[in-house]
């Protein structure tokens, strides 16, 4: 079969494909067009071949959009560009107007006159171009405008911003009020700022501006003006302060593809949040490499979890009784190694596991491994009692939200014939948690089952002493950021003393973590800490080393 026959069947077949895309090709000299069957149906055309092609099409375009369409078309026919890329409203067979995107390509004859023109019309549905709340252009418009610029090989920058405290405004004053704030943001962006650039509302509290022809300095400059404009204003008598994070990318230098530009921007914005800056962060190749590296790690971790937690292992760090100086507890810490990656620490992989919720599965694995190890140690040492009174296991908030955790823990204790009292669960993010009611109830059930609870990382984040009142904890662990510099910081010492005094009053034990030196040790002992953990005594040890040092020879 020759290619001619292939070609002649091509359109017939593709033309039948259902969906929201319509194909056409036309001879502009003859003003004849052939539409795909789907288009004939959807737009209620009189047939697939249409004479007076141009006029018939124009008659279906929304009167407000005809001008733009004709200008764009004329520009192409006059030889400005062989590409056509336009968005407008079309009336369909049901008589409704829908937004469509039309992209086409034009070829010219030997005399330079327009000849064949073909392309694809995509039904964008009834999406609107203007956001009802802010009166700014929508993300669809953002995409189509940027697309046109990229097609034209234009250059410039795109700035993306995200309001920082908007969630709190919504939570505090309600959604109606939040909408008013957004409306004012929209008004300020259009009226008070440079009108050379169009602002777009992307989603929720993020906005973008496309700056055709701009260089990096202009982007930075514009962001500063935006900051001044949005800094503060009054809504319903309330003074509102708005701050935002921002990211930018330059086109076509950073990328010439719409989706990539949008992805890069959102990624860079997340990065601005992670590194906690209010300056504009510009997208860069290095950032991209980091991102792909992080994605690779995430994938590798996922595969390992699926494969029965391959590559994971537990280590243990002794916790010393402050009075006797002997090791009667240990904290289990998770480790991960993978041949394709250099050292990956818990600070890297725990957040990944938390965000994918795989920490729930891995956490259960950690509990199983830890309790199994204890049971083995009983057997190995032939003792009825181990010097180890308790074993601490870290549990993230996501894990506590898993309603099967308690039963799982109980079953495992049963399986390995261990008393419930041996277990302490350390709630790792105690300080980042704002709502405590659910958590308190959950933890209470563990306590009723005889399992102790420790609040980890105390003294970091927003934690206040009132958490101790609300959360039924048995132990608080004072974070190493507080203990580490305690020797030079008398205020921290006073704070530790205060925490100890308060905790003792409400019957909570205090463990000081991160004790590295003899000086720090004597200070936390003086302050009244009940137990101590840190490099001064020992680093986290491999299971066998821990056994040799703290079980067998104790
Ligand atoms: P964390 O629970 O606060 O664990 C204590 C961390 O401090 C450990 O880091 C430990 O190696 C380190 N450390 C101990 N003594 C000292 C010291 O004297 N000085 C200093 N500078 N550091 C000390 P690691 O093992 O890297 O663990 C980091 C965090 O990862 C843990 O912090 C915990 O939040 C999380 N994590 C570790 N294992 C697990 C786990 O099995 N499940 C969950 N959910 N989180 C875990
Ligand atoms: Ca811990
Ligand atoms: Ca800690």
Coordinates of C-alpha atoms and ligand atoms in Angstrom, one line a residue:
X1 CA 0.0 0.0 0.0
X2 CA 1.4 3.4 -0.8
X3 CA 1.5 6.4 1.5
X4 CA -1.2 8.1 -0.5
X5 CA -3.7 5.5 0.4
X6 CA -2.6 5.7 4.0
X7 CA -3.0 9.4 3.9
X8 CA -6.4 9.4 2.4
X9 CA -7.7 7.1 5.1
X10 CA -6.0 9.0 7.9
X11 CA -8.4 11.8 8.2
X12 CA -11.5 9.5 7.8
X13 CA -10.4 7.4 10.7
X14 CA -9.1 10.1 13.1
X15 CA -12.3 12.1 12.2
X16 CA -14.3 9.4 14.0
X17 CA -12.4 9.6 17.2
X18 CA -14.7 10.8 20.0
X19 CA -13.6 13.5 22.5
X20 CA -13.2 17.1 23.0
X21 CA -10.8 17.7 20.0
X22 CA -11.9 18.6 16.5
X23 CA -9.8 18.4 13.4
X24 CA -9.9 20.4 10.3
X25 CA -8.0 21.2 7.1
X26 CA -8.8 23.8 4.6
X27 CA -7.9 25.2 1.3
X28 CA -7.8 29.0 1.8
X29 CA -7.6 29.7 -1.9
X30 CA -10.9 27.9 -2.4
X31 CA -12.3 28.8 1.0
X32 CA -13.3 25.2 1.6
X33 CA -12.8 23.3 4.8
X34 CA -13.2 19.7 5.9
X35 CA -14.2 19.1 9.5
X36 CA -13.9 15.9 11.5
X37 CA -17.2 14.1 12.2
X38 CA -17.0 15.0 15.9
X39 CA -16.9 18.7 14.9
X40 CA -19.9 18.4 12.6
X41 CA -21.9 16.8 15.4
X42 CA -20.8 19.1 18.2
X43 CA -21.1 22.4 16.3
X44 CA -24.1 21.3 14.3
X45 CA -22.4 21.9 11.0
X46 CA -24.3 21.2 7.8
X47 CA -21.8 18.6 6.7
X48 CA -18.2 17.7 6.8
X49 CA -17.2 19.6 3.7
X50 CA -18.1 23.3 4.0
X51 CA -17.9 26.0 1.3
X52 CA -17.6 29.5 2.5
X53 CA -15.5 28.1 5.3
X54 CA -14.3 31.3 6.8
X55 CA -17.8 33.0 7.0
X56 CA -19.5 29.9 8.4
X57 CA -16.9 29.7 11.2
X58 CA -17.0 33.4 12.0
X59 CA -20.8 33.2 12.3
X60 CA -20.4 30.7 15.2
X61 CA -17.9 32.8 17.1
X62 CA -19.1 34.9 20.0
X63 CA -19.6 38.5 18.8
X64 CA -17.2 39.8 21.5
X65 CA -14.4 37.5 20.3
X66 CA -14.8 37.9 16.5
X67 CA -12.5 40.9 16.4
X68 CA -9.6 39.1 18.1
X69 CA -10.1 36.0 15.9
X70 CA -10.0 38.0 12.7
X71 CA -7.0 40.0 13.7
X72 CA -5.1 36.8 14.6
X73 CA -6.1 35.1 11.3
X74 CA -5.2 38.2 9.2
X75 CA -1.8 38.4 10.9
X76 CA -1.2 34.8 9.9
X77 CA -2.4 35.1 6.4
X78 CA -0.3 38.3 5.8
X79 CA 2.7 36.2 6.6
X80 CA 3.4 37.3 10.2
X81 CA 3.6 33.7 11.4
X82 CA 2.5 30.4 10.0
X83 CA 1.0 29.5 13.4
X84 CA -2.4 30.2 14.6
X85 CA -3.2 29.9 18.3
X86 CA -6.3 31.6 19.6
X87 CA -8.9 31.2 22.3
X88 CA -12.5 32.3 21.8
X89 CA -16.1 31.3 22.5
X90 CA -18.0 29.2 20.0
X91 CA -21.7 28.4 19.8
X92 CA -22.3 24.6 19.8
X93 CA -25.2 22.6 18.4
X94 CA -27.1 23.1 21.7
X95 CA -26.8 26.9 21.3
X96 CA -24.4 27.3 24.2
X97 CA -21.2 29.2 24.0
X98 CA -18.1 27.2 25.0
X99 CA -14.5 28.3 25.1
X100 CA -12.3 26.7 22.5
X101 CA -8.6 26.8 21.8
X102 CA -7.7 26.7 18.1
X103 CA -4.2 25.8 16.9
X104 CA -3.3 25.6 13.3
X105 CA -0.5 25.7 10.8
X106 CA -0.6 27.4 7.4
X107 CA 1.4 26.6 4.2
X108 CA 1.9 29.1 1.4
X109 CA 2.0 28.6 -2.4
X110 CA 4.9 29.5 -4.7
X111 CA 3.7 33.1 -4.9
X112 CA 3.6 33.4 -1.1
X113 CA -0.2 33.3 -1.0
X114 CA -2.0 31.3 1.8
X115 CA -2.8 27.8 0.7
X116 CA -3.4 24.9 3.1
X117 CA -4.4 25.6 6.7
X118 CA -5.1 22.8 9.1
X119 CA -5.2 22.2 12.8
X120 CA -7.0 21.2 16.0
X121 CA -9.8 22.9 17.9
X122 CA -10.0 21.9 21.6
X123 CA -13.1 22.3 23.6
X124 CA -12.2 24.0 26.8
X125 CA -15.7 23.8 28.1
X126 CA -17.4 26.6 30.0
X127 CA -14.2 27.7 31.8
X128 CA -14.2 31.3 32.4
X129 CA -11.5 33.7 31.6
X130 CA -12.0 36.0 34.5
X131 CA -11.9 34.8 38.1
X132 CA -15.2 35.8 39.9
X133 CA -13.6 36.5 43.2
X134 CA -10.6 38.6 42.3
X135 CA -11.6 39.9 38.8
X136 CA -8.2 38.8 37.6
X137 CA -7.6 36.6 34.6
X138 CA -7.8 32.9 35.3
X139 CA -5.2 30.2 35.1
X140 CA -6.6 29.1 31.7
X141 CA -5.8 32.6 30.4
X142 CA -2.4 32.4 32.0
X143 CA -1.7 29.2 30.1
X144 CA -3.1 30.4 26.8
X145 CA -1.3 33.8 26.9
X146 CA 2.0 32.2 27.9
X147 CA 1.6 29.6 25.2
X148 CA 1.1 32.3 22.5
X149 CA 4.2 34.1 23.7
X150 CA 6.2 30.9 23.6
X151 CA 4.9 30.2 20.1
X152 CA 6.0 33.7 19.1
X153 CA 9.5 33.0 20.5
X154 CA 9.0 36.0 22.8
X155 CA 11.2 36.3 25.9
X156 CA 10.5 37.5 29.4
X157 CA 9.8 36.4 33.0
X158 CA 7.0 34.9 34.9
X159 CA 6.6 35.7 38.6
X160 CA 4.5 33.4 40.9
X161 CA 3.5 34.4 44.4
X162 CA 1.6 32.7 47.1
X163 CA 0.1 34.6 50.0
X164 CA 1.5 33.1 53.2
X165 CA -1.0 33.7 55.9
X166 CA -4.2 33.5 53.9
X167 CA -5.3 30.2 55.4
X168 CA -5.2 31.7 58.8
X169 CA -7.2 34.7 57.6
X170 CA -9.9 32.3 56.3
X171 CA -9.8 30.3 59.5
X172 CA -10.0 33.3 61.7
X173 CA -12.5 35.6 59.9
X174 CA -14.4 33.1 57.7
X175 CA -14.5 32.6 54.0
X176 CA -16.6 35.6 53.1
X177 CA -14.0 37.8 54.7
X178 CA -11.3 35.8 52.9
X179 CA -13.0 36.5 49.6
X180 CA -13.1 40.2 50.3
X181 CA -9.4 40.1 51.0
X182 CA -8.8 38.3 47.7
X183 CA -11.0 40.8 45.9
X184 CA -9.0 43.7 47.3
X185 CA -5.8 41.9 46.3
X186 CA -7.2 41.7 42.8
X187 CA -8.2 45.3 42.7
X188 CA -4.8 46.5 44.0
X189 CA -3.0 44.3 41.5
X190 CA -4.9 45.7 38.6
X191 CA -5.3 49.3 39.6
X192 CA -2.4 50.2 41.8
X193 CA 0.3 48.4 39.8
X194 CA 1.9 48.8 36.5
X195 CA -0.7 47.9 33.9
X196 CA 1.8 46.8 31.3
X197 CA 1.5 43.3 32.8
X198 CA -1.5 41.1 33.4
X199 CA -2.0 39.4 36.7
X200 CA -3.5 36.0 37.0
X201 CA -5.1 34.1 39.8
X202 CA -3.7 30.7 39.6
X203 CA -5.4 28.8 42.5
X204 CA -6.4 29.5 46.0
X205 CA -3.9 32.1 47.2
X206 CA -1.4 32.1 44.4
X207 CA -1.1 34.6 41.7
X208 CA 1.1 35.0 38.6
X209 CA 2.3 37.8 36.4
X210 CA 3.7 37.3 32.9
X211 CA 6.3 40.0 32.1
X212 CA 6.9 40.0 28.4
X213 CA 10.3 41.5 27.6
X214 CA 11.4 41.7 31.2
X215 CA 14.8 40.7 32.6
X216 CA 15.6 39.4 36.1
X217 CA 16.0 42.9 37.5
X218 CA 12.6 44.0 36.4
X219 CA 11.1 40.9 37.9
X220 CA 12.8 41.6 41.3
X221 CA 11.7 45.3 41.0
X222 CA 8.1 44.3 40.3
X223 CA 8.0 41.9 43.2
X224 CA 9.2 44.7 45.5
X225 CA 6.4 46.9 44.3
X226 CA 3.9 44.1 44.8
X227 CA 5.1 43.7 48.3
X228 CA 4.6 47.4 49.0
X229 CA 1.1 47.3 47.4
X230 CA -0.1 44.3 49.3
X231 CA 1.7 45.0 52.6
X232 CA -1.3 46.2 54.5
X233 CA -4.9 47.3 53.9
X234 CA -8.1 47.5 55.8
X235 CA -11.1 45.2 55.2
X236 CA -14.3 45.7 57.3
X237 CA -12.3 47.8 59.7
X238 CA -9.6 45.0 60.2
X239 CA -6.1 45.8 59.4
X240 CA -4.7 43.0 57.2
X241 CA -1.0 42.3 56.6
X242 CA -0.2 40.1 53.7
X243 CA 3.1 38.5 53.1
X244 CA 4.0 36.2 50.3
X245 CA 6.7 33.9 48.9
X246 CA 7.7 34.3 45.4
X247 CA 9.4 32.4 42.6
X248 CA 10.3 33.3 39.0
X249 CA 11.5 31.8 35.8
X250 CA 12.7 33.3 32.6
X251 CA 11.5 32.2 29.2
X252 CA 12.6 30.8 26.8
X253 CA 16.0 30.5 28.6
X254 CA 14.8 28.2 31.4
X255 CA 12.3 26.4 29.3
X256 CA 10.2 26.9 26.2
X257 CA 7.4 24.5 27.3
X258 CA 4.3 25.7 29.1
X259 CA 3.9 22.7 31.4
X260 CA 7.5 22.7 32.3
X261 CA 7.5 26.4 33.1
X262 CA 4.4 26.0 35.3
X263 CA 5.9 23.0 37.1
X264 CA 9.2 24.7 37.6
X265 CA 7.5 27.7 39.1
X266 CA 5.5 25.7 41.6
X267 CA 8.5 23.7 42.5
X268 CA 10.7 26.8 43.0
X269 CA 8.0 28.4 45.1
X270 CA 8.0 25.3 47.4
X271 CA 11.7 25.7 47.6
X272 CA 11.4 29.3 48.7
X273 CA 9.2 28.1 51.5
X274 CA 11.7 25.3 52.5
X275 CA 14.6 27.7 52.6
X276 CA 12.4 30.2 54.3
X277 CA 13.1 33.2 52.2
X278 CA 10.9 36.2 51.2
X279 CA 13.2 37.1 48.3
X280 CA 12.3 36.0 44.8
X281 CA 13.8 32.6 44.1
X282 CA 14.7 32.2 40.5
X283 CA 14.4 28.7 38.9
X284 CA 17.8 27.2 38.1
X285 CA 19.3 24.1 36.7
X286 CA 20.7 23.2 40.1
X287 CA 17.3 23.4 41.6
X288 CA 16.1 21.1 38.9
X289 CA 18.8 18.6 39.6
X290 CA 17.9 18.6 43.3
X291 CA 14.3 18.1 42.5
X292 CA 15.0 15.1 40.2
X293 CA 17.4 13.7 42.8
X294 CA 14.6 14.0 45.5
X295 CA 12.2 12.3 43.2
X296 CA 14.6 9.5 42.5
X297 CA 15.1 9.0 46.2
X298 CA 11.4 9.0 46.8
X299 CA 11.0 6.3 44.2
X300 CA 13.8 4.2 45.5
X301 CA 12.4 4.4 49.0
X302 CA 9.0 3.4 47.7
X303 CA 10.4 0.3 46.0
X304 CA 12.3 -0.7 49.2
X305 CA 9.1 -0.3 51.3
X306 CA 7.2 -2.5 48.9
X307 CA 9.9 -5.0 49.1
X308 CA 9.4 -5.7 52.8
X309 CA 11.4 -2.7 54.0
X310 CA 14.6 -3.7 52.2
X311 CA 17.5 -1.4 53.1
X312 CA 16.0 -0.3 56.4
X313 CA 17.4 -1.3 59.8
X314 CA 17.2 -0.2 63.3
X315 CA 19.9 1.1 65.7
X316 CA 19.6 1.9 69.4
X317 CA 20.9 4.7 71.5
X318 CA 21.1 4.3 75.3
X319 CA 19.2 6.5 77.7
X320 CA 20.8 6.8 81.1
X321 CA 19.1 7.2 84.4
X322 CA 20.3 10.5 85.8
X323 CA 20.8 9.3 89.3
X324 CA 22.5 5.9 88.8
X325 CA 24.2 6.7 85.4
X326 CA 23.2 3.3 84.1
X327 CA 21.4 2.5 80.9
X328 CA 17.9 1.4 81.6
X329 CA 16.2 2.6 78.5
X330 CA 17.0 2.8 74.8
X331 CA 15.6 4.7 71.8
X332 CA 15.2 2.9 68.6
X333 CA 16.2 5.0 65.5
X334 CA 15.6 4.0 61.9
X335 CA 18.4 3.9 59.3
X336 CA 18.2 3.5 55.6
X337 CA 20.9 2.6 53.0
X338 CA 20.7 2.2 49.3
X339 CA 23.5 1.4 46.9
X340 CA 22.5 4.3 44.5
X341 CA 22.6 7.0 47.2
X342 CA 25.2 8.3 49.6
X343 CA 24.3 8.5 53.2
X344 CA 20.5 9.2 53.5
X345 CA 19.7 10.3 57.1
X346 CA 16.3 10.1 58.9
X347 CA 16.0 13.9 58.3
X348 CA 15.9 13.1 54.6
X349 CA 13.8 9.9 54.5
X350 CA 11.4 10.3 57.4
X351 CA 9.7 13.4 55.8
X352 CA 9.4 11.4 52.5
X353 CA 7.8 8.5 54.3
X354 CA 5.5 10.8 56.2
X355 CA 4.3 12.6 53.2
X356 CA 3.6 9.4 51.3
X357 CA 2.1 7.9 54.5
X358 CA 4.4 4.9 54.0
X359 CA 5.6 5.7 57.5
X360 CA 2.6 3.8 58.7
X361 CA 3.9 0.6 57.2
X362 CA 7.5 1.2 57.9
X363 CA 6.6 2.3 61.5
X364 CA 4.9 -1.1 62.0
X365 CA 8.0 -2.8 60.7
X366 CA 10.1 -0.8 63.2
X367 CA 7.8 -1.8 66.1
X368 CA 8.0 -5.5 65.0
X369 CA 11.8 -5.4 64.6
X370 CA 12.3 -3.7 68.0
X371 CA 10.1 -6.0 70.0
X372 CA 11.5 -9.0 68.2
X373 CA 15.0 -7.9 69.1
X374 CA 14.0 -7.5 72.8
X375 CA 12.5 -11.0 72.8
X376 CA 15.7 -12.4 71.2
X377 CA 17.8 -10.7 73.9
X378 CA 15.8 -12.4 76.6
X379 CA 16.6 -15.7 75.0
X380 CA 20.2 -14.9 74.1
X381 CA 21.1 -13.7 77.6
X382 CA 19.1 -16.4 79.4
X383 CA 17.9 -13.7 81.8
X384 CA 14.4 -13.3 83.3
X385 CA 15.0 -9.6 83.4
X386 CA 17.0 -7.3 81.2
X387 CA 18.8 -4.3 82.4
X388 CA 16.6 -2.5 79.9
X389 CA 13.4 -1.4 81.6
X390 CA 11.9 0.4 78.5
X391 CA 12.3 0.8 74.9
X392 CA 11.4 4.0 73.1
X393 CA 10.0 3.9 69.6
X394 CA 9.4 7.1 67.5
X395 CA 5.9 7.5 66.1
X396 CA 4.9 10.3 63.8
X397 CA 1.5 12.0 64.0
X398 CA 0.4 10.3 60.8
X399 CA 1.0 6.9 62.4
X400 CA -1.2 7.8 65.4
X401 CA -4.0 8.7 63.0
X402 CA -4.0 5.1 61.8
X403 CA -6.7 3.5 63.9
X404 CA -5.2 0.0 63.7
X405 CA -2.0 1.0 65.4
X406 CA -3.1 0.2 68.9
X407 CA -4.3 -3.2 68.1
X408 CA -1.1 -3.9 66.1
X409 CA 1.1 -2.9 69.0
X410 CA -0.9 -5.0 71.4
X411 CA -0.7 -8.1 69.1
X412 CA 3.0 -7.7 68.7
X413 CA 3.6 -7.4 72.5
X414 CA 1.5 -10.6 72.8
X415 CA 3.4 -12.4 70.1
X416 CA 6.7 -11.7 71.6
X417 CA 5.4 -12.2 75.2
X418 CA 6.5 -8.8 76.4
X419 CA 4.7 -6.8 79.1
X420 CA 3.0 -3.6 77.8
X421 CA 5.0 -1.5 80.2
X422 CA 8.2 -2.1 78.2
X423 CA 7.0 0.2 75.5
X424 CA 7.3 4.0 75.2
X425 CA 6.0 5.7 72.1
X426 CA 7.7 9.0 71.3
X427 CA 5.4 11.4 69.5
X428 CA 7.9 13.0 67.2
X429 CA 6.0 16.1 66.0
X430 CA 4.4 17.1 69.2
X431 CA 5.4 20.6 68.8
X432 CA 4.0 21.2 65.3
X433 CA 0.6 20.0 66.3
X434 CA -2.0 22.6 66.8
X435 CA -5.1 20.6 67.4
X436 CA -4.7 18.4 70.4
X437 CA -8.2 17.0 71.1
X438 CA -8.1 14.0 68.7
X439 CA -4.5 13.3 69.7
X440 CA -5.2 13.4 73.4
X441 CA -8.0 10.9 73.1
X442 CA -5.9 8.6 71.0
X443 CA -2.9 8.7 73.3
X444 CA -5.2 8.2 76.3
X445 CA -6.2 4.8 74.8
X446 CA -2.5 3.8 74.6
X447 CA -2.0 4.8 78.2
X448 CA -5.0 2.8 79.3
X449 CA -3.3 -0.2 77.6
X450 CA -0.3 0.4 79.8
X451 CA 1.9 1.9 77.0
X452 CA 3.8 5.1 77.9
X453 CA 3.9 8.2 75.8
X454 CA 6.8 10.6 75.4
X455 CA 6.6 14.1 73.8
X456 CA 9.6 14.4 71.6
X457 CA 11.6 17.5 70.6
X458 CA 10.2 19.6 73.4
X459 CA 11.4 23.2 73.3
X460 CA 11.3 23.6 69.5
X461 CA 8.6 25.0 67.3
X462 CA 5.5 26.5 68.8
X463 CA 5.3 24.2 71.8
X464 CA 4.2 25.8 75.0
X465 CA 4.0 24.3 78.4
X466 CA 0.2 24.1 78.0
X467 CA 0.7 21.1 75.7
X468 CA 1.7 19.2 78.8
X469 CA -1.6 20.0 80.3
X470 CA -3.5 18.8 77.2
X471 CA -1.6 15.8 76.1
X472 CA -1.4 12.8 78.4
X473 CA 2.3 12.3 78.4
X474 CA 4.5 10.3 80.7
X475 CA 7.8 11.8 79.5
X476 CA 8.9 14.9 77.8
X477 CA 12.1 14.9 75.9
X478 CA 14.0 18.2 75.8
X479 CA 15.3 18.7 72.4
X480 CA 19.0 18.8 71.7
X481 CA 18.8 22.3 70.2
X482 CA 18.2 23.5 73.7
X483 CA 20.7 21.3 75.5
X484 CA 23.5 21.6 73.0
X485 CA 24.4 25.2 73.7
X486 CA 23.3 25.2 77.3
X487 CA 26.7 26.0 78.5
X488 CA 26.7 29.4 76.9
X489 CA 23.1 30.1 77.3
X490 CA 21.9 30.7 80.9
X491 CA 18.4 31.4 79.7
X492 CA 18.0 27.9 78.3
X493 CA 19.2 26.5 81.6
X494 CA 16.5 28.5 83.4
X495 CA 13.9 27.2 80.9
X496 CA 14.9 23.6 81.4
X497 CA 14.7 24.1 85.2
X498 CA 11.2 25.6 84.7
X499 CA 10.1 22.7 82.5
X500 CA 11.4 20.2 85.1
X501 CA 9.6 21.9 87.9
X502 CA 6.4 22.2 86.0
X503 CA 6.6 18.5 84.7
X504 CA 7.2 17.2 88.2
X505 CA 4.1 18.9 89.4
X506 CA 2.0 17.2 86.8
X507 CA 3.7 13.9 87.2
X508 CA 5.7 13.9 84.0
X509 CA 9.4 12.7 83.7
X510 CA 12.0 14.7 81.9
X511 CA 14.6 13.3 79.5
X512 CA 17.3 15.7 78.3
X513 CA 18.5 14.7 74.8
X514 CA 21.6 15.8 72.9
X515 CA 23.9 16.0 75.9
X516 CA 27.4 16.0 74.4
X517 CA 29.7 17.3 77.1
X518 CA 30.4 16.9 80.8
X519 CA 29.4 20.5 81.3
X520 CA 26.0 20.1 79.7
X521 CA 25.6 16.9 81.7
X522 CA 26.1 18.6 85.0
X523 CA 23.8 21.4 84.1
X524 CA 20.9 19.2 83.1
X525 CA 21.5 17.0 86.1
X526 CA 21.4 20.2 88.3
X527 CA 18.2 21.2 86.6
X528 CA 16.7 18.0 87.7
X529 CA 16.3 15.9 84.5
X530 CA 15.3 12.3 85.2
X531 CA 17.1 10.7 82.3
X532 CA 19.8 11.7 79.8
X533 CA 20.6 10.8 76.3
X534 CA 23.4 12.0 74.1
X535 CA 26.8 11.5 72.5
X536 CA 28.4 12.1 75.9
X537 CA 27.3 8.6 76.7
X538 CA 27.0 7.0 73.3
X539 CA 25.9 7.4 69.7
X540 CA 23.1 5.2 68.3
X541 CA 24.6 1.7 68.1
X542 CA 24.0 -1.2 65.8
X543 CA 21.9 -3.8 67.5
X544 CA 24.7 -6.3 68.2
X545 CA 27.0 -3.6 69.6
X546 CA 24.2 -2.4 71.8
X547 CA 23.7 -5.9 73.1
X548 CA 27.3 -6.5 73.8
X549 CA 27.8 -3.2 75.6
X550 CA 24.5 -2.7 77.5
X551 CA 22.9 -6.1 77.9
X552 CA 25.4 -8.9 78.0
X553 CA 28.1 -7.1 80.0
X554 CA 25.9 -5.1 82.3
Ligands
LIG1 P1 14.7 12.3 67.5 O1 13.6 11.4 67.9 O2 14.8 13.6 68.2 O3 16.0 11.4 67.7 C1 17.2 11.9 68.3 C2 18.2 12.3 67.2 O4 19.2 13.0 67.8 C3 18.8 11.1 66.5 O5 19.0 11.5 65.2 C4 20.1 10.9 67.3 O6 21.0 10.3 66.5 C5 20.5 12.4 67.5 N1 21.3 12.5 68.7 C6 21.4 11.7 69.8 N2 22.3 12.2 70.6 C7 22.8 13.3 70.1 C8 23.7 14.3 70.6 O7 24.3 14.2 71.7 N3 23.9 15.4 69.8 C9 23.3 15.5 68.6 N4 23.6 16.6 67.9 N5 22.4 14.6 68.2 C10 22.1 13.5 68.9 P2 18.5 10.6 64.0 O8 18.8 9.2 64.3 O9 19.2 11.3 62.8 O10 17.0 10.8 63.9 C11 16.4 12.0 63.5 C12 15.0 12.0 63.7 O11 14.3 11.1 62.8 C13 14.5 11.6 65.1 O12 14.7 12.6 65.9 C14 13.1 11.2 64.8 O13 12.3 12.4 64.8 C15 13.1 10.7 63.4 N6 13.1 9.2 63.4 C16 14.2 8.4 63.6 N7 13.7 7.1 63.6 C17 12.4 7.1 63.4 C18 11.4 6.1 63.3 O14 11.6 4.9 63.4 N8 10.1 6.6 63.1 C19 9.8 7.9 63.1 N9 8.5 8.2 62.9 N10 10.7 8.8 63.2 C20 12.0 8.5 63.3
LIG2 CA1 12.8 10.6 69.4
LIG3 CA1 14.1 14.6 69.9

